[in-house]
CSV table of C-alpha atoms and ligand atoms in Angstrom, one decimal:
chain,number,residue,atom,x,y,z
A,1,MET,CA,-24.0,-41.4,-44.1
A,2,GLN,CA,-20.5,-41.7,-45.5
A,3,VAL,CA,-20.4,-42.5,-49.2
A,4,GLU,CA,-16.9,-41.5,-50.1
A,5,SER,CA,-15.7,-45.2,-50.0
A,6,THR,CA,-18.2,-46.3,-52.6
A,7,LEU,CA,-17.4,-45.7,-56.2
A,8,LEU,CA,-20.2,-45.0,-58.5
A,9,PHE,CA,-21.7,-47.5,-60.8
A,10,GLU,CA,-20.3,-50.6,-59.2
A,11,THR,CA,-22.3,-53.8,-59.6
A,12,PRO,CA,-23.1,-55.8,-56.5
A,13,GLU,CA,-20.4,-58.3,-57.5
A,14,GLU,CA,-17.8,-55.5,-57.8
A,15,ILE,CA,-18.8,-54.2,-54.4
A,16,PHE,CA,-18.2,-57.6,-52.9
A,17,LYS,CA,-14.9,-58.0,-54.6
A,18,ARG,CA,-13.7,-54.6,-53.5
A,19,VAL,CA,-14.5,-55.3,-49.9
A,20,PHE,CA,-12.9,-58.8,-50.2
A,21,ARG,CA,-9.7,-57.1,-51.4
A,22,LEU,CA,-9.6,-54.8,-48.5
A,23,LEU,CA,-10.3,-57.5,-45.9
A,24,LYS,CA,-8.0,-60.2,-47.4
A,25,PRO,CA,-5.3,-58.3,-49.3
A,26,ARG,CA,-3.1,-61.3,-49.7
A,27,THR,CA,-5.8,-63.7,-51.0
A,28,PRO,CA,-6.6,-63.8,-54.7
A,29,VAL,CA,-10.2,-62.4,-55.2
A,30,PRO,CA,-12.5,-65.3,-56.0
A,31,ALA,CA,-15.4,-65.2,-58.5
A,32,VAL,CA,-18.5,-63.7,-56.9
A,33,ARG,CA,-22.1,-64.4,-57.7
A,34,VAL,CA,-24.9,-62.3,-56.2
A,35,ASP,CA,-28.5,-63.4,-56.4
A,36,PHE,CA,-31.4,-61.5,-55.0
A,37,ARG,CA,-33.9,-63.8,-53.5
A,38,LYS,CA,-37.4,-63.6,-52.2
A,39,PHE,CA,-36.9,-64.5,-48.6
A,40,ALA,CA,-39.6,-64.2,-45.9
A,41,ASN,CA,-37.4,-61.9,-43.9
A,42,ALA,CA,-34.4,-59.7,-44.2
A,43,ASN,CA,-31.9,-62.5,-44.3
A,44,SER,CA,-28.9,-62.6,-46.5
A,45,SER,CA,-26.2,-65.3,-46.8
A,46,ILE,CA,-22.8,-66.0,-48.1
A,47,ARG,CA,-21.0,-69.2,-48.9
A,48,LEU,CA,-17.7,-70.3,-50.4
A,49,GLU,CA,-18.4,-73.1,-52.9
A,50,ASN,CA,-15.7,-74.5,-55.0
A,51,GLY,CA,-13.6,-71.4,-54.7
A,52,ARG,CA,-16.6,-69.1,-55.6
A,53,LEU,CA,-18.4,-66.8,-53.4
A,54,ALA,CA,-22.1,-67.3,-53.6
A,55,VAL,CA,-24.1,-64.4,-52.1
A,56,LYS,CA,-27.8,-64.5,-51.6
A,57,ILE,CA,-29.4,-61.2,-50.7
A,58,THR,CA,-33.0,-60.5,-49.8
A,59,ASP,CA,-34.8,-58.8,-52.7
A,60,LEU,CA,-35.8,-56.1,-50.3
A,61,LEU,CA,-32.3,-54.7,-51.0
A,62,GLU,CA,-32.6,-55.0,-54.7
A,63,GLY,CA,-32.0,-51.4,-55.8
A,64,ALA,CA,-30.7,-50.3,-52.4
A,65,PRO,CA,-28.1,-47.6,-52.6
A,66,ALA,CA,-24.5,-48.8,-53.0
A,67,PRO,CA,-23.4,-47.8,-49.5
A,68,ILE,CA,-25.9,-50.2,-48.1
A,69,LEU,CA,-24.7,-53.1,-50.3
A,70,GLU,CA,-21.2,-52.2,-49.2
A,71,ALA,CA,-22.2,-52.4,-45.6
A,72,LEU,CA,-23.8,-55.8,-46.2
A,73,ALA,CA,-20.7,-57.0,-48.0
A,74,TYR,CA,-18.6,-56.1,-44.9
A,75,ILE,CA,-21.1,-57.8,-42.6
A,76,LEU,CA,-21.3,-61.0,-44.7
A,77,LEU,CA,-17.6,-61.2,-45.5
A,78,CYS,CA,-16.5,-60.5,-41.9
A,79,LYS,CA,-18.9,-63.2,-40.7
A,80,LEU,CA,-17.5,-65.6,-43.2
A,81,TYR,CA,-13.9,-65.0,-42.2
A,82,ARG,CA,-14.6,-64.5,-38.5
A,83,LYS,CA,-13.5,-60.9,-38.4
A,84,PRO,CA,-15.3,-58.3,-36.3
A,85,VAL,CA,-17.7,-56.2,-38.4
A,86,PRO,CA,-16.5,-52.5,-38.3
A,87,ALA,CA,-19.2,-50.7,-36.3
A,88,MET,CA,-19.7,-48.1,-39.0
A,89,TYR,CA,-21.0,-50.7,-41.4
A,90,SER,CA,-23.3,-52.5,-39.1
A,91,HIS,CA,-24.7,-49.2,-37.9
A,92,ARG,CA,-25.3,-48.0,-41.5
A,93,TYR,CA,-27.0,-51.3,-42.3
A,94,ARG,CA,-29.3,-51.3,-39.3
A,95,LEU,CA,-30.1,-47.6,-39.8
A,96,TYR,CA,-31.3,-48.4,-43.3
A,97,PHE,CA,-33.6,-51.2,-42.1
A,98,ASN,CA,-35.0,-49.1,-39.5
A,99,ARG,CA,-36.2,-46.5,-42.0
A,100,ARG,CA,-40.0,-46.3,-42.1
A,101,ASP,CA,-40.3,-47.3,-45.7
A,102,MET,CA,-38.0,-50.3,-45.2
A,103,ARG,CA,-39.9,-51.4,-42.1
A,104,THR,CA,-43.1,-51.2,-44.1
A,105,ASN,CA,-41.6,-53.3,-46.9
A,106,LEU,CA,-40.3,-55.9,-44.5
A,107,HIS,CA,-43.7,-56.0,-42.7
A,108,ALA,CA,-45.5,-56.6,-46.0
A,109,VAL,CA,-43.0,-59.3,-47.0
A,110,ARG,CA,-43.4,-61.2,-43.8
A,111,GLN,CA,-47.1,-61.0,-44.1
A,112,THR,CA,-47.3,-62.5,-47.5
A,113,ARG,CA,-44.4,-64.8,-47.4
A,114,GLY,CA,-44.2,-66.0,-43.8
A,115,ARG,CA,-45.5,-69.3,-42.7
A,116,LYS,CA,-47.5,-69.6,-39.5
A,117,MET,CA,-45.8,-71.8,-36.9
A,118,MET,CA,-48.8,-72.5,-34.7
A,119,THR,CA,-51.9,-74.6,-33.9
A,120,GLU,CA,-55.3,-73.7,-32.7
A,121,ALA,CA,-56.1,-71.6,-29.6
A,122,GLN,CA,-57.8,-74.5,-27.9
A,123,GLY,CA,-54.9,-76.5,-26.4
A,124,ASN,CA,-55.0,-79.7,-24.4
A,125,TYR,CA,-55.2,-77.9,-21.0
A,126,PHE,CA,-55.8,-74.2,-21.7
A,127,ASP,CA,-57.9,-72.3,-24.1
A,128,LEU,CA,-56.0,-69.2,-25.2
A,129,GLU,CA,-59.2,-67.4,-26.3
A,130,GLU,CA,-60.7,-67.8,-22.9
A,131,ILE,CA,-57.5,-66.5,-21.2
A,132,PHE,CA,-57.2,-63.6,-23.6
A,133,GLN,CA,-60.7,-62.5,-23.0
A,134,GLU,CA,-60.4,-62.8,-19.2
A,135,LEU,CA,-57.3,-60.7,-19.2
A,136,ASN,CA,-58.9,-58.3,-21.7
A,137,PHE,CA,-61.7,-57.6,-19.2
A,138,ARG,CA,-59.5,-57.6,-16.2
A,139,TYR,CA,-56.7,-55.3,-17.5
A,140,PHE,CA,-57.8,-53.6,-20.7
A,141,PHE,CA,-61.5,-52.8,-20.1
A,142,GLY,CA,-62.4,-55.4,-22.7
A,143,LEU,CA,-61.2,-53.0,-25.3
A,144,MET,CA,-58.4,-54.9,-27.0
A,145,SER,CA,-59.4,-56.6,-30.2
A,146,GLN,CA,-58.4,-60.2,-30.3
A,147,PRO,CA,-55.5,-61.1,-32.5
A,148,GLN,CA,-55.1,-64.6,-33.8
A,149,LEU,CA,-54.0,-67.0,-31.0
A,150,GLY,CA,-52.3,-70.3,-31.0
A,151,TRP,CA,-49.8,-72.7,-29.5
A,152,SER,CA,-46.3,-73.1,-31.0
A,153,ARG,CA,-45.7,-76.3,-32.9
A,154,ARG,CA,-42.4,-76.8,-31.0
A,155,PRO,CA,-42.4,-76.7,-27.1
A,156,SER,CA,-39.8,-74.0,-26.6
A,157,ARG,CA,-38.4,-73.2,-23.1
A,158,THR,CA,-36.5,-70.2,-24.2
A,159,THR,CA,-39.4,-68.4,-26.0
A,160,LEU,CA,-42.5,-68.8,-23.9
A,161,GLY,CA,-44.5,-66.2,-25.9
A,162,HIS,CA,-44.2,-64.2,-29.0
A,163,TYR,CA,-46.3,-61.4,-30.6
A,164,ASP,CA,-45.9,-61.1,-34.3
A,165,PRO,CA,-47.3,-57.7,-35.5
A,166,SER,CA,-47.0,-58.7,-39.1
A,167,HIS,CA,-49.6,-61.4,-38.8
A,168,ASN,CA,-51.3,-59.9,-35.7
A,169,VAL,CA,-50.7,-63.2,-33.9
A,170,ILE,CA,-49.9,-64.2,-30.3
A,171,VAL,CA,-48.2,-67.5,-30.1
A,172,LEU,CA,-47.6,-69.2,-26.7
A,173,SER,CA,-45.1,-72.0,-26.3
A,174,SER,CA,-46.8,-75.3,-26.2
A,175,VAL,CA,-44.5,-76.2,-23.3
A,176,LEU,CA,-47.1,-74.2,-21.3
A,177,ASP,CA,-50.0,-76.3,-22.3
A,178,GLY,CA,-49.2,-79.1,-19.9
A,179,PRO,CA,-50.9,-80.7,-16.8
A,180,GLY,CA,-48.4,-79.4,-14.3
A,181,VAL,CA,-48.5,-75.8,-15.5
A,182,PRO,CA,-50.4,-73.4,-13.2
A,183,ARG,CA,-52.9,-71.2,-15.0
A,184,ILE,CA,-51.5,-68.0,-13.7
A,185,ALA,CA,-48.2,-68.8,-15.4
A,186,VAL,CA,-49.9,-69.1,-18.8
A,187,GLU,CA,-51.9,-65.9,-18.0
A,188,TYR,CA,-48.8,-64.0,-17.2
A,189,VAL,CA,-47.1,-64.9,-20.5
A,190,MET,CA,-50.3,-64.0,-22.4
A,191,PHE,CA,-50.5,-60.7,-20.5
A,192,HIS,CA,-46.9,-59.9,-21.5
A,193,GLU,CA,-47.7,-60.5,-25.1
A,194,MET,CA,-50.9,-58.4,-24.9
A,195,LEU,CA,-48.8,-55.6,-23.6
A,196,HIS,CA,-46.8,-55.8,-26.9
A,197,LEU,CA,-50.0,-55.0,-28.8
A,198,ARG,CA,-50.6,-52.1,-26.4
A,199,HIS,CA,-47.1,-50.7,-26.5
A,200,PRO,CA,-45.6,-51.2,-29.9
A,201,ALA,CA,-41.7,-51.3,-30.2
A,202,GLU,CA,-40.2,-48.0,-30.6
A,203,HIS,CA,-37.5,-47.2,-33.1
A,204,ARG,CA,-34.9,-44.7,-32.1
A,205,GLY,CA,-32.3,-44.4,-34.9
A,206,ALA,CA,-30.7,-47.8,-35.3
A,207,ARG,CA,-31.9,-49.1,-32.0
A,208,ARG,CA,-35.1,-51.0,-31.6
A,209,CYS,CA,-36.6,-50.8,-28.1
A,210,VAL,CA,-39.2,-53.5,-27.4
A,211,HIS,CA,-39.6,-53.4,-23.6
A,212,THR,CA,-39.8,-49.6,-23.1
A,213,PRO,CA,-39.9,-48.2,-19.5
A,214,GLU,CA,-43.7,-47.7,-20.0
A,215,PHE,CA,-44.1,-51.3,-21.0
A,216,LYS,CA,-42.2,-52.4,-17.9
A,217,ARG,CA,-44.4,-50.3,-15.7
A,218,ALA,CA,-47.6,-51.8,-17.2
A,219,GLU,CA,-46.2,-55.3,-16.7
A,220,LYS,CA,-46.1,-54.8,-12.9
A,221,GLU,CA,-49.8,-54.2,-12.9
A,222,PHE,CA,-50.4,-57.9,-13.2
A,223,ASP,CA,-51.8,-59.3,-10.0
A,224,ARG,CA,-49.5,-61.8,-8.3
A,225,VAL,CA,-46.7,-60.9,-10.7
A,226,GLU,CA,-43.9,-62.2,-8.5
A,227,GLU,CA,-45.6,-65.5,-8.0
A,228,ALA,CA,-46.2,-65.9,-11.7
A,229,LYS,CA,-42.5,-65.1,-12.5
A,230,LYS,CA,-41.3,-67.7,-9.9
A,231,LEU,CA,-43.6,-70.4,-11.4
A,232,LEU,CA,-42.3,-69.7,-14.9
A,233,LYS,CA,-38.7,-70.2,-13.8
A,234,ARG,CA,-39.6,-73.8,-12.9
A,235,ILE,CA,-41.1,-74.7,-16.2
B,301,LIG,ZN1,-41.6,-59.2,-24.7
């Protein structure tokens, strides 16, 4: 990690002002206010309000080393002024969040602060518990412990399924709980999410690999996989 660019003992406000000066040398530096907020995720935001920069940073970064806040300052200010973020800073920032302790903190925060966006397992047309247990016996020797199951509140077509390890929940899009949806399509999405329980995401440095080669191999073990994929495209 390069730290030469960061002076010691800068406040978060001073860091943002210094980065602003470097990015917009001809613009007078506005007043900056930085607040650490208890968000349910790692989000941070920046806004220009009445000539002042209002920065809200996840409290997960309260006490983070100055080079991390500097990286975040580049990311947020570049976003605000539509400039490309220098790769060095986005890399530094991602690397920090992929550290084991940060992942643990983020996980705990999501678990306690997150809101569940789902309904019961029993839908109008399909019972997710029944589908889970059938697949469990067919593909996992009945050995997979059942996470919480539910349908999404909003019928998304882009996210058909989702496994949230922080809450140990599988959510399927309620767009799949319809009269014209073949059961095998629902089963395939559930199977995919069950594989996420079986093959957790791997972290390699700054990269997060969700669908590992191992995962993709396991996915092909689903009976009638091609048929299921074709059906899903029509939903
Ligand atoms: Zn997936």
